[in-house]
Amino acid sequence: MSAFSRFTPLASALPSTVPFVGPEAIERQRGLQVKARIGANENGFGPAPSVLAAMREQAGEIWKYNDPENYVLREALANHLGVAIGSVAIGGGIDELLGQIVRLVIEPGAPVVTSLGGYPTFNFHVTGFGGRLVTVPYASDREDLDGLLEAVKRENAPLVYFANPDNPMGSWWDGESIVAFARALPETTMLILDEAYSETGPAGSLPSIDALIELPNIVRTRTFSKAYGLAGARVGYVISTPGTARAFDKIRNHFGMNRLATVAALAALKDQAYLAEVVANIHGARDRIAGIAKANDLLPLASATNFVAIDSGRDGTYARAIVDGLMQYGVFIRMPGVAPLNRCIRVSVGPEADMALFEEALPQVLKALG
Amino acid sequence: MSAFSRFTPLASALPSTVPFVGPEAIERQRGLQVKARIGANENGFGPAPSVLAAMREQAGEIWKYNDPENYVLREALANHLGVAIGSVAIGGGIDELLGQIVRLVIEPGAPVVTSLGGYPTFNFHVTGFGGRLVTVPYASDREDLDGLLEAVKRENAPLVYFANPDNPMGSWWDGESIVAFARALPETTMLILDEAYSETGPAGSLPSIDALIELPNIVRTRTFSKAYGLAGARVGYVISTPGTARAFDKIRNHFGMNRLATVAALAALKDQAYLAEVVANIHGARDRIAGIAKANDLLPLASATNFVAIDSGRDGTYARAIVDGLMQYGVFIRMPGVAPLNRCIRVSVGPEADMALFEEALPQVLKALG
């Protein structure tokens, strides 16, 4: 296959990795149809009716580029969070923002600290900019704050990634521990505090905005993809000091946001009543997933997210066989990629029809596996 | 303003430039309202009714991430163009693809050849990755193919940018000259042949797909933002050899596409009858703009795009005064940024109501300027 001969040495050395295989690709490759889409930590309860109404109403404006300053959405988020508008930067989901942060902070060879088995897309970006991943094992299925701090100091790392609540395990820390961790970091280490699942955790699991807003080395990332049910829209945001947030303007794709996506995000933010309703549905579905696991003698882990990690009681090969077996029934789920986390399967929340399909398929899969 | 202290040297040195100020920002800064939005080379005729219907119908699917392989859209484009599916890569508009290309090809300090006054967003990306811009002046308001080739050879440049039809001048070359230029380039120089305005040029102004598809150093970029009327959706694509197209998989944001944007693009591609209708409308609006210019003793340049550059007959200061003056009447237009191109103003097509506002405001502005 004939390719251009003069890509950069870094680009030439990169693998053509995909962080995740999508359900559509699985359908094409295996000739199967997804009936319960509960694998990608999407939110099958969907966005608010008010959000869909706003998108449909504004669809005719799609011929216009979006405001490159994302002013109205940033202003609404700033008011919602109680921060200055300059403290908010917008991107095409947290994934895009992670890539921008890595680009701003990491030169080839620089160490980047994260958890062994943490978010693969972050690792993809680190590798893509030539960074060197330094991984710290989970401790009791939580990211290890002490271990991460120790690795940062040992490596003099410019960047550390920490997700709270955590993906893929669903676990969490209390806000006070996170604030202590953030304050203990060297000022020359940027912390990405990924709070994609911030809306679904228990009380006390999130540091207050005020607790960290004055630290220029802390960047909190949040999204409309999870609780707000807008994964396909691609709207994420950063909360940091204005000085740090401004750095995104140096490199971001200023006209990169989809106009209807920002319409949707704005409408979603306004409809906090619907959010509360969906969060209750997510809690309910988490309990439902846990109940199905227990009924099959599997151990559900406590979750602060929109998914539940379920300990299969055996190893990664067995968990993989469950994932593949469920897909035969049209039930799409995923699993952590690295031992010992990969003893688990990971099931995202969804409406009752999805839960029922999972409930029906799981015992048959387990029985066939023996 | 307190900012993180350890951004990369490259990031620290970058200015917080914005390639373009958006009309919304102008409204906020100047306390004015845009009544005729004919400055950003958008397409005020909008997308097909069939496209809006598809978006509204599929809006409820927005809770799902888009297929990271963009398979269905790539397949449709490949069929439309008569190329292998592997020859098509998708991105969030040409802007995002340009950034990816620069990242794949340019190391800090590497020379990048483009035209003096060419597309600013490309320059933004080159600067953002530390590339060194080598500019070639326009010749008779066209990009200078001989000059670009000479600069590439002199500098041993890994990358050259050429837009056909051209933005901001609206000028074009015939397909044969472009093929000759492409074939004369060293194999170690990648050509970005930006064909954002490919649908609106005269017969013979586009190289056939076959003429360049086997050259691994040629990357053609196209978009749904212009003739298809979907600027706010952010869908662009690359046509190249499969080997070169695969390189995007190494670094792109795999889950970066908005799900409804790909729905819209797919529907737009299917509705070629509407496209033909809009292209006719664009031709009509170009003539209308040219007529207004002439009625005011200004010289419209011939255009192959969805806008018309109009020679003010004087310098950049005068042209800037026209642009600013029109905005007082709610008529948003733009102008080239660099001499001698900046003697012109640049007016995008739009429906008759927009044309009428322009027609009404222009003589008043010119009269006030004297």
JSON list of C-alpha atoms in Angstrom, two decimals, chain B residues 9 33 52 68 82 98 111 144 165 181 237 257 290 318-319 328 332 348 350 354:
[
{"chain": "B", "resi": 9, "resn": "PRO", "atom": "CA", "xyz": [8.65, 25.71, 24.77]},
{"chain": "B", "resi": 33, "resn": "GLN", "atom": "CA", "xyz": [-26.56, 42.98, 14.66]},
{"chain": "B", "resi": 52, "resn": "LEU", "atom": "CA", "xyz": [-32.83, 18.80, 7.48]},
{"chain": "B", "resi": 68, "resn": "PRO", "atom": "CA", "xyz": [-15.35, 5.67, 14.84]},
{"chain": "B", "resi": 82, "resn": "GLY", "atom": "CA", "xyz": [-15.12, 6.10, -7.79]},
{"chain": "B", "resi": 98, "resn": "LEU", "atom": "CA", "xyz": [-5.24, 20.45, 7.80]},
{"chain": "B", "resi": 111, "resn": "PRO", "atom": "CA", "xyz": [9.65, 24.69, 5.79]},
{"chain": "B", "resi": 144, "resn": "ASP", "atom": "CA", "xyz": [1.56, 31.08, -8.57]},
{"chain": "B", "resi": 165, "resn": "PRO", "atom": "CA", "xyz": [-10.48, 27.25, -6.57]},
{"chain": "B", "resi": 181, "resn": "PHE", "atom": "CA", "xyz": [2.25, 20.86, -11.00]},
{"chain": "B", "resi": 237, "resn": "TYR", "atom": "CA", "xyz": [-12.78, 14.55, 3.87]},
{"chain": "B", "resi": 257, "resn": "MET", "atom": "CA", "xyz": [-17.33, 13.17, 14.65]},
{"chain": "B", "resi": 290, "resn": "ALA", "atom": "CA", "xyz": [-20.61, 41.37, -9.49]},
{"chain": "B", "resi": 318, "resn": "TYR", "atom": "CA", "xyz": [-9.79, 51.72, 2.22]},
{"chain": "B", "resi": 319, "resn": "ALA", "atom": "CA", "xyz": [-11.03, 48.16, 1.84]},
{"chain": "B", "resi": 328, "resn": "GLN", "atom": "CA", "xyz": [-22.71, 49.43, 10.51]},
{"chain": "B", "resi": 332, "resn": "PHE", "atom": "CA", "xyz": [-21.06, 41.21, 7.49]},
{"chain": "B", "resi": 348, "resn": "SER", "atom": "CA", "xyz": [-20.09, 35.59, 0.05]},
{"chain": "B", "resi": 350, "resn": "GLY", "atom": "CA", "xyz": [-26.57, 34.48, -0.11]},
{"chain": "B", "resi": 354, "resn": "ASP", "atom": "CA", "xyz": [-28.91, 39.47, 1.72]}
]
